[in-house]
Coordinates of C-alpha atoms and ligand atoms in Angstrom, one line a residue:
X982 CA 27.8 209.7 -51.3
X983 CA 30.2 209.8 -48.5
X984 CA 32.9 207.3 -48.7
X985 CA 33.0 204.5 -46.2
X986 CA 36.0 204.8 -43.8
X987 CA 37.0 201.3 -42.9
X988 CA 36.8 200.2 -39.3
X989 CA 40.3 199.7 -37.8
X990 CA 41.5 202.7 -39.7
X991 CA 43.8 204.9 -37.3
X992 CA 41.8 207.8 -36.1
X993 CA 43.4 210.7 -37.7
X994 CA 41.5 209.8 -40.8
X995 CA 38.4 210.3 -38.9
X996 CA 39.7 213.6 -37.7
X997 CA 40.2 214.8 -41.4
X998 CA 36.7 213.5 -42.4
X999 CA 35.1 215.6 -39.6
X1000 CA 37.0 218.7 -40.4
X1001 CA 34.6 219.1 -43.5
X1002 CA 31.2 219.9 -42.2
X1003 CA 29.6 217.1 -44.4
X1004 CA 27.0 216.2 -41.6
X1005 CA 27.6 217.7 -38.4
X1006 CA 29.8 220.3 -36.6
X1007 CA 33.5 219.0 -36.5
X1008 CA 34.3 217.5 -33.4
X1009 CA 38.1 216.8 -32.2
X1010 CA 38.9 213.5 -30.4
X1011 CA 39.1 214.2 -26.8
X1012 CA 42.8 213.6 -25.7
X1013 CA 42.0 212.6 -22.2
X1014 CA 40.7 209.3 -23.2
X1015 CA 43.1 206.3 -23.4
X1016 CA 43.5 204.3 -26.6
X1017 CA 42.6 200.6 -26.5
X1018 CA 45.6 198.3 -25.6
X1019 CA 46.1 194.5 -25.6
X1020 CA 45.6 194.3 -21.9
X1021 CA 42.2 195.8 -22.1
X1022 CA 41.0 193.2 -24.6
X1023 CA 42.5 190.6 -22.2
X1024 CA 40.5 192.0 -19.6
X1025 CA 37.2 192.1 -21.4
X1026 CA 37.7 188.5 -22.4
X1027 CA 38.2 187.6 -18.8
X1028 CA 34.9 189.1 -18.2
X1029 CA 33.0 188.0 -21.2
X1030 CA 34.6 185.1 -22.7
X1031 CA 36.2 185.4 -26.2
X1032 CA 32.9 185.1 -28.0
X1033 CA 31.7 188.3 -26.0
X1034 CA 34.5 190.5 -27.4
X1035 CA 34.6 191.4 -31.1
X1036 CA 37.9 192.8 -32.5
X1037 CA 37.8 191.5 -36.1
X1038 CA 37.5 194.5 -38.4
X1039 CA 34.8 192.8 -40.6
X1040 CA 32.8 191.7 -37.7
X1041 CA 33.1 195.4 -36.2
X1042 CA 31.9 197.0 -39.2
X1043 CA 28.2 197.1 -38.2
X1044 CA 28.8 198.2 -34.9
X1045 CA 30.8 201.2 -36.5
X1046 CA 27.9 202.5 -38.8
X1047 CA 24.7 203.4 -38.2
X1048 CA 21.2 202.4 -39.9
X1049 CA 21.4 205.1 -42.5
X1050 CA 25.1 204.5 -43.3
X1051 CA 25.8 208.2 -42.5
X1052 CA 27.6 208.1 -39.5
X1053 CA 31.0 205.9 -39.2
X1054 CA 33.0 205.1 -36.2
X1055 CA 36.4 203.6 -35.6
X1056 CA 36.1 201.4 -32.5
X1057 CA 38.5 198.7 -32.1
X1058 CA 36.3 196.6 -29.8
X1059 CA 32.6 195.8 -29.4
X1060 CA 31.5 194.0 -26.1
X1061 CA 28.5 191.8 -25.8
X1062 CA 27.8 191.4 -22.0
X1063 CA 24.6 189.1 -20.9
X1064 CA 24.1 190.3 -17.5
X1065 CA 23.9 193.6 -15.6
X1066 CA 26.9 192.3 -13.4
X1067 CA 29.1 192.0 -16.5
X1068 CA 28.1 195.5 -17.6
X1069 CA 29.1 196.9 -14.2
X1070 CA 32.5 195.1 -14.5
X1071 CA 33.1 196.5 -18.0
X1072 CA 32.1 200.0 -17.1
X1073 CA 34.1 200.1 -13.9
X1074 CA 37.1 199.1 -15.7
X1075 CA 36.6 201.5 -18.7
X1076 CA 36.1 204.2 -16.2
X1077 CA 39.5 203.3 -14.3
X1078 CA 41.4 203.2 -17.6
X1079 CA 39.7 206.4 -19.1
X1080 CA 38.2 204.4 -22.0
X1081 CA 35.4 206.0 -23.6
X1082 CA 32.0 204.1 -24.0
X1083 CA 29.1 204.0 -26.5
X1084 CA 26.2 201.9 -25.3
X1085 CA 24.6 200.4 -28.3
X1086 CA 21.1 198.7 -28.9
X1087 CA 19.6 197.9 -32.2
X1088 CA 21.7 200.8 -34.0
X1089 CA 18.5 202.0 -35.6
X1090 CA 18.9 205.6 -34.1
X1091 CA 19.0 208.3 -36.7
X1092 CA 20.9 210.9 -35.0
X1093 CA 24.3 209.5 -34.8
X1094 CA 24.0 208.6 -31.2
X1095 CA 24.5 204.9 -31.3
X1096 CA 27.9 204.7 -33.2
X1097 CA 31.3 205.7 -32.0
X1098 CA 32.9 208.8 -33.4
X1099 CA 36.5 207.8 -32.9
X1100 CA 37.7 204.6 -31.1
X1101 CA 35.0 204.5 -28.2
X1102 CA 34.7 200.9 -26.8
X1103 CA 30.9 199.8 -28.0
X1104 CA 29.0 197.9 -25.5
X1105 CA 26.1 196.3 -27.1
X1106 CA 23.1 195.1 -25.5
X1107 CA 22.3 192.5 -28.1
X1108 CA 23.0 189.4 -25.8
X1109 CA 20.9 190.8 -23.1
X1110 CA 17.5 189.6 -24.5
X1111 CA 15.7 187.8 -21.9
X1112 CA 12.2 188.6 -20.5
X1113 CA 12.6 188.6 -16.9
X1114 CA 8.8 188.6 -15.8
X1115 CA 5.4 189.5 -17.1
X1116 CA 2.2 190.0 -14.7
X1117 CA -0.9 189.4 -16.8
X1118 CA -3.2 191.1 -14.2
X1119 CA -1.3 194.4 -14.2
X1120 CA 0.2 194.1 -17.7
X1121 CA 3.7 195.1 -16.3
X1122 CA 6.7 193.6 -18.3
X1123 CA 10.2 193.5 -16.9
X1124 CA 12.9 192.8 -19.6
X1125 CA 16.6 192.9 -20.2
X1126 CA 17.5 196.0 -22.2
X1127 CA 18.3 194.1 -25.4
X1128 CA 15.0 192.5 -26.0
X1129 CA 13.9 193.6 -29.7
X1130 CA 10.6 195.7 -29.4
X1131 CA 8.9 193.4 -31.9
X1132 CA 9.9 190.1 -29.8
X1133 CA 8.5 191.8 -26.9
X1134 CA 5.1 192.9 -28.6
X1135 CA 4.7 189.2 -29.7
X1136 CA 5.4 187.8 -26.2
X1137 CA 2.8 189.9 -24.5
X1138 CA 0.4 189.6 -27.5
X1139 CA 0.2 185.9 -26.4
X1140 CA -1.1 187.2 -23.0
X1141 CA -3.6 189.6 -24.5
X1142 CA -1.4 192.8 -24.1
X1143 CA 0.7 195.1 -26.5
X1144 CA 3.6 197.0 -25.9
X1145 CA 2.8 200.9 -25.4
X1146 CA 5.1 201.8 -28.2
X1147 CA 5.4 201.1 -31.9
X1148 CA 7.5 202.3 -34.6
X1149 CA 9.0 201.3 -38.1
X1150 CA 12.3 199.8 -36.6
X1151 CA 10.5 197.3 -34.2
X1152 CA 12.1 194.5 -35.8
X1153 CA 15.7 195.7 -34.9
X1154 CA 15.3 198.3 -31.9
X1155 CA 15.8 197.1 -28.5
X1156 CA 13.7 198.3 -25.4
X1157 CA 16.7 199.9 -23.9
X1158 CA 17.5 202.0 -27.0
X1159 CA 13.8 202.9 -27.1
X1160 CA 14.0 204.2 -23.5
X1161 CA 17.5 205.8 -24.0
X1162 CA 16.2 207.9 -27.1
X1163 CA 12.5 208.2 -25.5
X1164 CA 11.1 207.0 -28.7
X1165 CA 7.9 208.4 -29.5
X1166 CA 6.6 206.4 -32.6
X1167 CA 3.2 205.8 -34.1
X1168 CA 0.7 205.6 -31.2
X1169 CA 2.2 208.1 -28.7
X1170 CA -1.1 210.1 -29.2
X1171 CA -3.1 207.1 -27.5
X1172 CA -0.6 205.3 -25.2
X1173 CA 1.5 208.4 -24.2
X1174 CA 5.4 208.8 -24.0
X1175 CA 7.6 206.4 -22.3
X1176 CA 8.2 209.0 -19.6
X1177 CA 4.6 207.7 -18.4
X1178 CA 4.8 204.1 -19.3
X1179 CA 8.3 203.3 -18.1
X1180 CA 7.7 202.1 -14.6
X1181 CA 11.3 201.4 -13.5
X1182 CA 14.8 200.9 -14.8
X1183 CA 17.9 199.2 -13.8
X1184 CA 21.0 201.4 -14.8
X1185 CA 24.8 200.7 -14.5
X1186 CA 26.6 204.1 -13.8
X1187 CA 30.1 204.8 -14.7
X1188 CA 31.3 205.8 -11.3
X1189 CA 30.2 204.6 -7.9
X1190 CA 28.6 207.4 -6.1
X1191 CA 29.0 205.7 -2.8
X1192 CA 30.8 202.7 -1.3
X1193 CA 29.1 199.4 -2.5
X1194 CA 26.4 197.8 -0.2
X1195 CA 23.4 195.5 -0.1
X1196 CA 21.1 197.7 1.8
X1197 CA 17.6 197.8 0.4
X1198 CA 17.7 195.0 -1.9
X1199 CA 19.0 191.3 -1.9
X1200 CA 21.7 191.9 -4.8
X1201 CA 25.0 193.5 -4.2
X1202 CA 25.3 196.9 -6.1
X1203 CA 28.7 196.3 -7.7
X1204 CA 30.5 198.9 -5.7
X1205 CA 27.9 201.4 -5.9
X1206 CA 27.2 201.4 -9.6
X1207 CA 24.1 199.4 -10.2
X1208 CA 21.1 201.8 -9.8
X1209 CA 18.2 199.7 -9.0
X1210 CA 15.1 201.6 -9.9
X1211 CA 13.4 198.6 -11.4
X1212 CA 9.9 198.7 -9.6
X1213 CA 6.7 198.0 -11.4
X1214 CA 4.6 200.2 -9.3
X1215 CA 2.1 202.5 -10.8
X1216 CA 2.4 204.9 -7.8
X1217 CA 5.7 205.9 -6.1
X1218 CA 6.0 209.3 -4.7
X1219 CA 9.6 208.9 -2.9
X1220 CA 11.2 212.1 -3.9
X1221 CA 13.0 212.8 -7.3
X1222 CA 11.8 210.4 -10.1
X1223 CA 15.4 209.3 -11.0
X1224 CA 14.4 207.0 -13.7
X1225 CA 13.1 209.9 -15.7
X1226 CA 16.9 211.2 -16.2
X1227 CA 18.0 208.2 -18.1
X1228 CA 14.8 208.4 -20.3
X1229 CA 15.9 210.2 -23.4
X1230 CA 19.6 210.4 -21.9
X1231 CA 20.9 208.7 -25.2
X1232 CA 23.6 206.9 -23.1
X1233 CA 25.4 209.8 -21.7
X1234 CA 24.6 209.1 -18.3
X1235 CA 24.9 205.2 -17.7
X1236 CA 23.8 201.8 -19.4
X1237 CA 20.3 200.9 -19.0
X1238 CA 20.3 197.0 -18.4
X1239 CA 16.5 196.3 -17.6
X1240 CA 13.4 198.0 -18.1
X1241 CA 9.9 197.6 -16.4
X1242 CA 7.1 199.0 -18.5
X1243 CA 3.4 199.1 -18.3
X1244 CA 1.7 197.5 -21.5
X1245 CA -1.7 198.1 -22.7
X1246 CA -4.5 195.6 -23.3
X1247 CA -4.4 194.4 -27.0
X1248 CA -7.5 195.9 -28.5
X1249 CA -10.0 193.3 -30.0
X1250 CA -11.2 196.0 -32.7
X1251 CA -8.7 197.8 -34.9
X1252 CA -10.0 200.2 -37.8
X1253 CA -7.4 201.7 -40.1
X1254 CA -8.3 204.4 -42.7
X1255 CA -6.2 206.1 -45.4
X1256 CA -7.6 209.5 -46.4
X1257 CA -6.6 212.1 -49.2
X1258 CA -6.6 215.6 -48.2
X1259 CA -6.8 218.5 -50.7
X1260 CA -4.6 220.8 -48.6
X1261 CA -2.6 221.0 -45.3
X1262 CA -5.4 223.2 -43.9
X1263 CA -7.6 220.1 -44.6
X1264 CA -5.2 217.9 -43.0
X1265 CA -5.3 219.9 -39.5
X1266 CA -9.3 220.1 -40.0
X1267 CA -9.2 216.4 -40.2
X1268 CA -7.2 216.0 -37.2
X1269 CA -9.6 218.2 -35.2
X1270 CA -12.5 216.3 -36.5
X1271 CA -10.7 212.9 -35.6
X1272 CA -10.2 214.1 -32.1
X1273 CA -13.8 215.3 -31.5
X1274 CA -15.6 212.3 -33.4
X1275 CA -13.4 209.4 -32.5
X1276 CA -12.1 210.7 -29.0
X1277 CA -11.7 207.7 -26.7
X1278 CA -10.8 205.2 -29.5
X1279 CA -8.4 207.1 -31.6
X1280 CA -5.0 205.5 -31.6
X1281 CA -3.1 207.1 -34.4
X1282 CA -3.2 210.0 -36.8
X1283 CA -0.3 210.3 -39.3
X1284 CA 0.2 212.3 -42.4
X1285 CA 2.4 212.0 -45.5
X1286 CA 2.7 214.1 -48.6
X1287 CA 2.3 213.2 -52.0
X1288 CA 6.0 212.9 -52.7
X1289 CA 6.4 210.6 -49.8
X1290 CA 3.6 208.5 -51.1
X1291 CA 5.1 208.3 -54.6
X1292 CA 8.7 207.5 -53.1
X1293 CA 7.4 204.6 -51.0
X1294 CA 5.4 203.1 -53.9
X1295 CA 8.7 203.4 -56.2
X1296 CA 11.2 202.2 -54.0
X1297 CA 9.5 199.6 -51.8
X1298 CA 8.3 196.3 -53.3
X1299 CA 4.6 195.4 -52.9
X1300 CA 3.9 199.0 -51.5
X1301 CA 1.0 200.8 -53.2
X1302 CA -1.3 203.6 -52.3
X1303 CA -4.8 202.1 -52.6
X1304 CA -6.2 205.5 -53.2
X1305 CA -4.0 205.8 -56.3
X1306 CA -5.2 202.6 -57.8
X1307 CA -3.5 201.5 -61.1
X1308 CA -5.8 201.6 -64.2
X1309 CA -8.3 198.7 -64.3
X1310 CA -7.6 197.7 -60.6
X1311 CA -10.4 197.2 -58.1
X1312 CA -10.3 199.3 -55.1
X1313 CA -8.4 197.1 -52.6
X1314 CA -10.6 197.9 -49.6
X1315 CA -14.2 197.9 -48.5
X1316 CA -15.0 201.7 -48.9
X1317 CA -13.5 203.5 -51.7
X1318 CA -14.6 206.9 -52.7
X1319 CA -13.8 209.5 -55.3
X1320 CA -11.0 210.1 -57.7
X1321 CA -7.8 208.0 -58.2
X1322 CA -5.7 211.0 -58.8
X1323 CA -2.6 211.7 -56.6
X1324 CA -3.7 214.0 -53.7
X1325 CA -1.3 216.5 -52.2
X1326 CA -1.5 214.8 -48.7
X1327 CA -2.6 211.6 -47.2
X1328 CA -3.7 210.7 -43.6
X1329 CA -3.8 207.4 -41.9
X1330 CA -6.4 207.5 -38.9
X1331 CA -6.5 204.5 -36.8
X1332 CA -8.8 203.4 -33.9
X1333 CA -8.2 200.8 -31.1
X1334 CA -11.3 199.9 -29.3
X1335 CA -13.2 196.9 -27.9
X1336 CA -16.4 196.8 -29.9
X1337 CA -16.1 196.1 -33.6
X1338 CA -19.5 197.3 -34.6
X1339 CA -19.4 200.4 -32.5
X1340 CA -16.1 201.4 -33.8
X1341 CA -16.8 200.7 -37.2
X1342 CA -19.8 202.9 -37.2
X1343 CA -17.9 205.7 -35.6
X1344 CA -15.2 205.5 -38.2
X1345 CA -17.8 205.5 -41.0
X1346 CA -19.6 208.6 -39.5
X1347 CA -16.2 210.3 -39.0
X1348 CA -15.4 209.5 -42.7
X1349 CA -18.9 210.6 -44.0
X1350 CA -18.4 213.9 -42.1
X1351 CA -15.0 214.9 -43.2
X1352 CA -16.0 214.2 -46.9
X1353 CA -19.0 216.1 -46.6
X1354 CA -17.1 219.0 -45.2
X1355 CA -14.5 218.7 -48.1
X1356 CA -11.5 218.3 -45.8
X1357 CA -11.2 214.7 -47.1
X1358 CA -11.5 214.2 -51.1
X1359 CA -11.0 210.4 -50.9
X1360 CA -10.9 207.6 -48.6
X1361 CA -10.5 204.0 -47.7
X1362 CA -11.2 201.9 -44.8
X1363 CA -9.4 198.6 -44.4
X1364 CA -11.6 195.5 -44.4
X1365 CA -8.8 193.0 -43.2
X1366 CA -5.8 193.0 -41.2
X1367 CA -3.7 192.5 -44.3
X1368 CA -5.2 195.7 -45.9
X1369 CA -4.6 197.6 -42.4
X1370 CA -0.9 196.3 -42.6
X1371 CA -0.9 197.5 -46.2
X1372 CA -1.9 201.0 -45.3
X1373 CA 0.7 201.1 -42.5
X1374 CA 3.3 199.9 -44.7
X1375 CA 2.8 202.9 -47.0
X1376 CA 3.4 205.2 -44.0
X1377 CA 6.0 203.2 -42.1
X1378 CA 7.9 202.5 -45.5
X1379 CA 8.8 206.2 -45.9
X1380 CA 12.1 206.2 -44.0
X1381 CA 13.3 203.0 -45.7
X1382 CA 12.1 204.5 -49.2
X1383 CA 14.0 207.7 -48.6
X1384 CA 17.2 205.7 -47.5
X1385 CA 17.1 203.7 -50.8
X1386 CA 16.9 206.9 -53.1
X1387 CA 20.1 208.3 -51.7
X1388 CA 21.6 210.7 -49.2
X1389 CA 18.8 212.2 -46.6
X1390 CA 19.1 214.9 -44.5
X1391 CA 16.6 214.2 -41.6
X1392 CA 14.8 216.7 -39.3
X1393 CA 12.6 215.7 -36.7
X1394 CA 10.6 218.6 -35.1
X1395 CA 7.9 219.7 -33.1
X1396 CA 5.8 222.7 -34.3
X1397 CA 2.6 224.1 -33.7
X1398 CA 0.4 222.1 -36.3
X1399 CA -0.7 225.4 -38.1
X1400 CA 2.7 226.3 -39.2
X1401 CA 4.1 222.5 -39.6
X1402 CA 4.0 222.2 -43.3
X1403 CA 4.8 225.9 -43.9
X1404 CA 8.4 224.9 -43.0
X1405 CA 8.5 222.2 -45.6
X1406 CA 7.1 224.7 -48.4
X1407 CA 9.7 227.5 -47.1
X1408 CA 12.7 225.1 -47.2
X1409 CA 11.7 223.8 -50.7
X1410 CA 11.4 227.3 -52.0
X1411 CA 14.7 228.2 -50.4
X1412 CA 16.6 225.3 -51.9
X1413 CA 14.9 225.8 -55.3
X1414 CA 16.0 229.3 -55.5
X1415 CA 19.6 228.3 -54.8
X1416 CA 19.7 225.7 -57.5
X1417 CA 18.9 222.7 -55.5
X1418 CA 15.5 221.9 -56.9
X1419 CA 14.0 218.8 -58.7
X1420 CA 16.4 219.5 -61.7
X1421 CA 19.3 218.9 -59.1
X1422 CA 17.6 215.6 -58.0
X1423 CA 16.9 217.4 -54.5
X1424 CA 13.3 216.9 -52.9
X1425 CA 11.8 218.3 -49.8
X1426 CA 9.2 216.2 -48.2
X1427 CA 7.3 216.0 -45.0
X1428 CA 5.5 213.3 -43.1
X1429 CA 5.1 212.4 -39.5
X1430 CA 2.9 212.0 -36.2
X1431 CA 0.8 215.0 -37.0
X1432 CA -1.5 213.9 -33.9
X1433 CA 1.5 214.6 -31.8
X1434 CA 2.6 217.7 -33.5
X1435 CA 5.8 215.9 -34.8
X1436 CA 6.8 216.7 -38.5
X1437 CA 9.5 214.8 -40.2
X1438 CA 11.1 217.1 -42.7
X1439 CA 13.5 215.3 -45.1
X1440 CA 15.6 216.5 -47.8
X1441 CA 16.5 213.7 -50.4
X1442 CA 19.3 214.4 -52.6
X1443 CA 21.7 212.5 -54.9
X1444 CA 24.7 213.1 -52.3
X1445 CA 25.8 214.7 -49.1
X1446 CA 26.9 218.2 -50.2
X1447 CA 28.3 221.0 -47.7
X1448 CA 26.6 223.9 -49.8
X1449 CA 23.1 222.1 -49.4
X1450 CA 23.6 221.5 -45.7
X1451 CA 24.6 225.3 -45.2
X1452 CA 21.3 226.2 -46.9
X1453 CA 19.3 223.7 -44.6
X1454 CA 21.2 224.5 -41.2
X1455 CA 20.6 226.6 -39.4
X1456 CA 17.6 227.7 -41.4
X1457 CA 15.5 224.9 -40.1
X1458 CA 16.5 225.2 -36.7
X1459 CA 16.0 229.2 -36.5
X1460 CA 12.4 228.4 -38.1
X1461 CA 11.6 226.0 -35.2
X1462 CA 13.2 228.4 -32.7
X1463 CA 10.9 231.2 -33.9
X1464 CA 7.8 229.1 -33.2
X1465 CA 9.0 227.8 -29.9
X1466 CA 9.1 224.4 -31.2
X1467 CA 11.8 221.5 -30.5
X1468 CA 14.5 220.7 -32.7
X1469 CA 13.9 216.9 -31.6
X1470 CA 10.6 215.6 -31.2
X1471 CA 11.4 212.0 -30.8
X1472 CA 14.8 211.0 -32.6
X1473 CA 17.1 212.6 -29.9
X1474 CA 20.1 214.8 -30.3
X1475 CA 23.0 212.4 -30.6
X1476 CA 26.1 213.6 -32.6
X1477 CA 24.0 215.3 -35.3
X1478 CA 22.2 218.1 -33.3
X1479 CA 24.4 218.4 -30.2
X1480 CA 25.8 222.0 -31.4
X1481 CA 22.2 222.8 -32.2
X1482 CA 20.8 222.3 -28.6
X1483 CA 20.7 225.9 -27.8
X1484 CA 18.1 226.3 -30.4
X1485 CA 15.6 224.5 -28.0
X1486 CA 17.1 224.7 -24.5
X1487 CA 18.2 227.8 -22.6
X1488 CA 21.5 228.3 -21.5
X1489 CA 20.6 227.7 -17.9
X1490 CA 18.8 224.5 -18.8
X1491 CA 22.0 223.4 -20.9
X1492 CA 24.3 224.2 -17.7
X1493 CA 22.1 221.9 -15.3
X1494 CA 22.2 219.0 -17.8
X1495 CA 26.2 219.6 -17.9
X1496 CA 26.2 219.5 -14.0
X1497 CA 24.2 216.5 -13.8
X1498 CA 26.4 214.8 -16.4
X1499 CA 29.3 215.9 -14.4
X1500 CA 28.0 214.3 -11.1
X1501 CA 26.9 211.0 -12.8
X1502 CA 29.8 210.7 -15.2
X1503 CA 32.6 213.0 -14.1
X1504 CA 35.3 211.7 -16.6
X1505 CA 32.8 212.0 -19.5
X1506 CA 33.2 208.5 -20.7
X1507 CA 29.6 207.9 -21.5
X1508 CA 28.9 208.5 -25.1
X1509 CA 31.1 211.5 -25.6
X1510 CA 30.7 214.1 -28.4
X1511 CA 26.8 213.5 -28.1
X1512 CA 23.8 215.3 -26.8
X1513 CA 25.7 218.3 -25.1
X1514 CA 27.2 220.9 -27.1
X1515 CA 30.9 221.2 -26.8
X1516 CA 32.9 223.9 -24.8
Ligands
FAD949 P1 20.4 202.6 -30.8 O1 20.1 203.2 -32.1 O2 21.2 201.4 -30.6 O3 20.9 203.9 -29.8 C1 20.2 205.0 -29.7 C2 20.8 205.7 -28.5 O4 20.5 205.1 -27.2 C3 22.2 205.8 -28.6 O5 22.7 207.3 -28.1 C4 22.8 204.8 -27.7 O6 24.0 205.2 -27.1 C5 21.6 204.9 -26.6 N1 21.4 203.5 -26.1 C6 20.8 202.4 -26.7 N2 20.8 201.3 -25.9 C7 21.2 201.9 -24.6 C8 21.0 201.3 -23.3 N3 20.7 200.0 -23.2 N4 21.5 202.3 -22.2 C9 21.9 203.5 -22.3 N5 21.9 203.9 -23.8 C10 21.5 203.1 -24.7 N6 12.1 206.8 -33.3 C11 11.0 207.4 -33.0 O7 11.0 208.0 -31.8 N7 9.8 207.2 -33.5 C12 9.6 206.6 -34.7 O8 8.5 206.3 -35.3 C13 10.9 205.9 -35.2 N8 10.8 205.2 -36.3 C14 11.9 204.7 -37.0 C15 11.9 204.0 -38.0 C16 12.9 203.5 -38.8 C17 12.8 202.9 -40.0 C18 14.1 203.7 -38.1 C19 15.4 203.1 -38.7 C20 14.3 204.4 -36.8 C21 13.2 204.9 -36.4 N9 13.3 205.6 -35.1 C22 12.3 206.2 -34.4 C23 14.6 206.2 -34.4 C24 15.2 205.2 -33.3 O9 15.3 206.1 -32.0 C25 14.4 204.1 -32.7 O10 14.6 203.2 -33.7 C26 14.9 203.6 -31.4 O11 14.5 204.0 -30.2 C27 16.3 203.2 -31.1 O12 16.6 202.1 -30.7 P2 17.8 201.1 -30.7 O13 17.8 200.1 -29.8 O14 18.1 201.0 -32.1 O15 19.0 202.3 -30.3
MLT950 C1 8.9 207.8 -38.6 O1 8.1 208.1 -38.0 O2 8.9 207.0 -39.8 C2 10.3 207.7 -37.9 O3 10.5 208.7 -36.9 C3 11.6 207.6 -38.9 C4 11.8 208.8 -39.8 O4 11.5 210.1 -39.4 O5 12.3 208.8 -40.8
ZN951 ZN1 8.6 209.3 -36.5

C-alpha cells in the first residue's frame, strides 16, 4: 500500500512521489502559483473568523486525502465559508495572490479531483449546509451547496418528495459535489441526469468578467464574480444554458454555492428484486425484458458479478446474498425459487410506482417470464422495506468491500451493453497471463448501472504496483475508445484520467474546453492539474 505522506510536508516530497507513476501520469507543480504566507492566513481569518480557517496539520489530514486513501495532497490551509459572499471574498483574494484553490464537498469523489495535489488552498462547503427553500407544489428545492444528499432526501421526504439522485455515498456527499461531478447513481435510468434535474445554480467565479453591479437582481454580485443562475423554472430558453457548463466541471471553472433542483414525488409503492443470471447474455436479455415489461414503473437495473457478491458478503458485516442462503437458513424473502449455489451474475431490479397491487403483479409477471425464458435461474422479491434495504446493501456495499480488501484500480466506463462484460473478461485474461491472477491476489470484477450502459470495472490487488497499472492502462482506455464508449460514465476525470481525456474527446473538443477554461479562469487557479490534459 502506498505510504501516507503527512500533510504539512514540504512539496518536494510530493514531486518525488508523483515521479513514479503509481496512480496517475506525473504532474509537476505549476510554478506560477504563489505559496501560502502568514499574511494569507490572516486575511482568511479576517473573513471567516479563526474557526473557519484550518491550519493544524492533524485537522488538515482529512482534507488532504480522498475517500479511497489513494490521493494525498499537501495543503497548508482549509477554509470553511458559510456564505456565498464569503466565498466571493476568498476567491477574489486567492486570484489576486495567484493561490491555487481546490473546491471540496463531501470528499467522496473517486478520481482524485477533490483533494489538492500540492499546496492548493482547500475551500470546503461543509459549513454551507442550509436549505434555502422548498416548494411542495412544484417539488423544487433550493439549497446551499454543502447540504449532504441524504439530509436533503430526508428533508424533502417529509414533504412527500425524494431527491432525483441516489448513490452509495449519500451519507457524506454534498449536493454541490454531486452537481460538480454530474453524479449519476442508482436511479438515473428513471429520474435522468443532473443535466436535466438541476434547474439553477449560483456560482462564484475566480475572476470578475465585468464590473460589479446590482442590475437584474437585488443582491450585489461581489464585483462581477457571483454568477446568479439560481432559478427554479422548468422552462427558460434565454440563450446559452450556462448552468450546464458547471455541471460536471469538477470545480475547474468556479465554486458552486447553491443549487436549485427538481425533486420527484416519493413513490408509495417500491418493489425490489434480486435475480441470479447464468451468463452476461442472460443479464442483457433480462434488462431488455425489464424495459419492456416494467416500462413506466422501472426505476433501477443494476448488476454485479459473483466475485462482487462474495466480496460484499465477506468484507461487510451483516451483508448477505439472499440467493446464496447459508445451509439450513430459511429464504429471507417472499418469493425464492431455484438453487442456492453462487451464480455468475446478479441483478437488482427496482420499480417505483403508485399502486402496490398493480406494481407487485407486474413484477411477479416479469419474474415468471424471465425465469421461463431461462434468463434468470433464481430470484427473490423483497417482502418488506428491510429486505429491500438488504438487497440494496449487497449492491451498494461493493465499493466499500473493495476498499476494505486492499488496493483498487477503479474504472467507470460507458460501453455498448453487448460488449460490456467482454472488457472484464479480456482484462482478467491479460492480467492472469502476466502473472497477476488470483494466485497473486489480484481480482478483476465488474458491477454497475447496467440500465444506463455504465460498467464499473475494478481491479483489486494487495498493493498499488506500477507493473500492474501498466498492464491495465492504456489497455482499458483503448478498449473503450475502440467501442466509442466513454472513459468516464459518472465519476468524472479528476486527476486520475486527465491525461486519458483524448480517448473520449476529440482534439477540437478539448481545445474548446481549454478556451472556456481560459475565459472563466485565466490564471488557472481553480482545481489545477484536474480534468484537462497538461500541455
Ligand atoms: P467531492 O468528492 O468533494 O468533489 C468532487 C469534485 O467536485 C472535485 O473535483 C471537487 O473539486 C468538485 N467540487 C465539490 N464541491 C464543489 C462545489 N461546491 N463547487 C465546485 N466544485 C466542487 N458517483 C456516481 O456518479 N454514482 C455513484 O453511484 C457513486 N457512488 C459512490 C459510492 C461510494 C461509496 C463513493 C465513495 C463514491 C461514489 N460516487 C458515485 C462518486 C462521487 O462522485 C460522488 O460520491 C459525489 O458526486 C461526489 O460528491 P462530493 O460532495 O463528495 O464531492
Ligand atoms: C457505484 O456505483 O457503486 C459507485 O459508482 C462507486 C463505484 O463505482 O465503486
Ligand atoms: Zn456507479
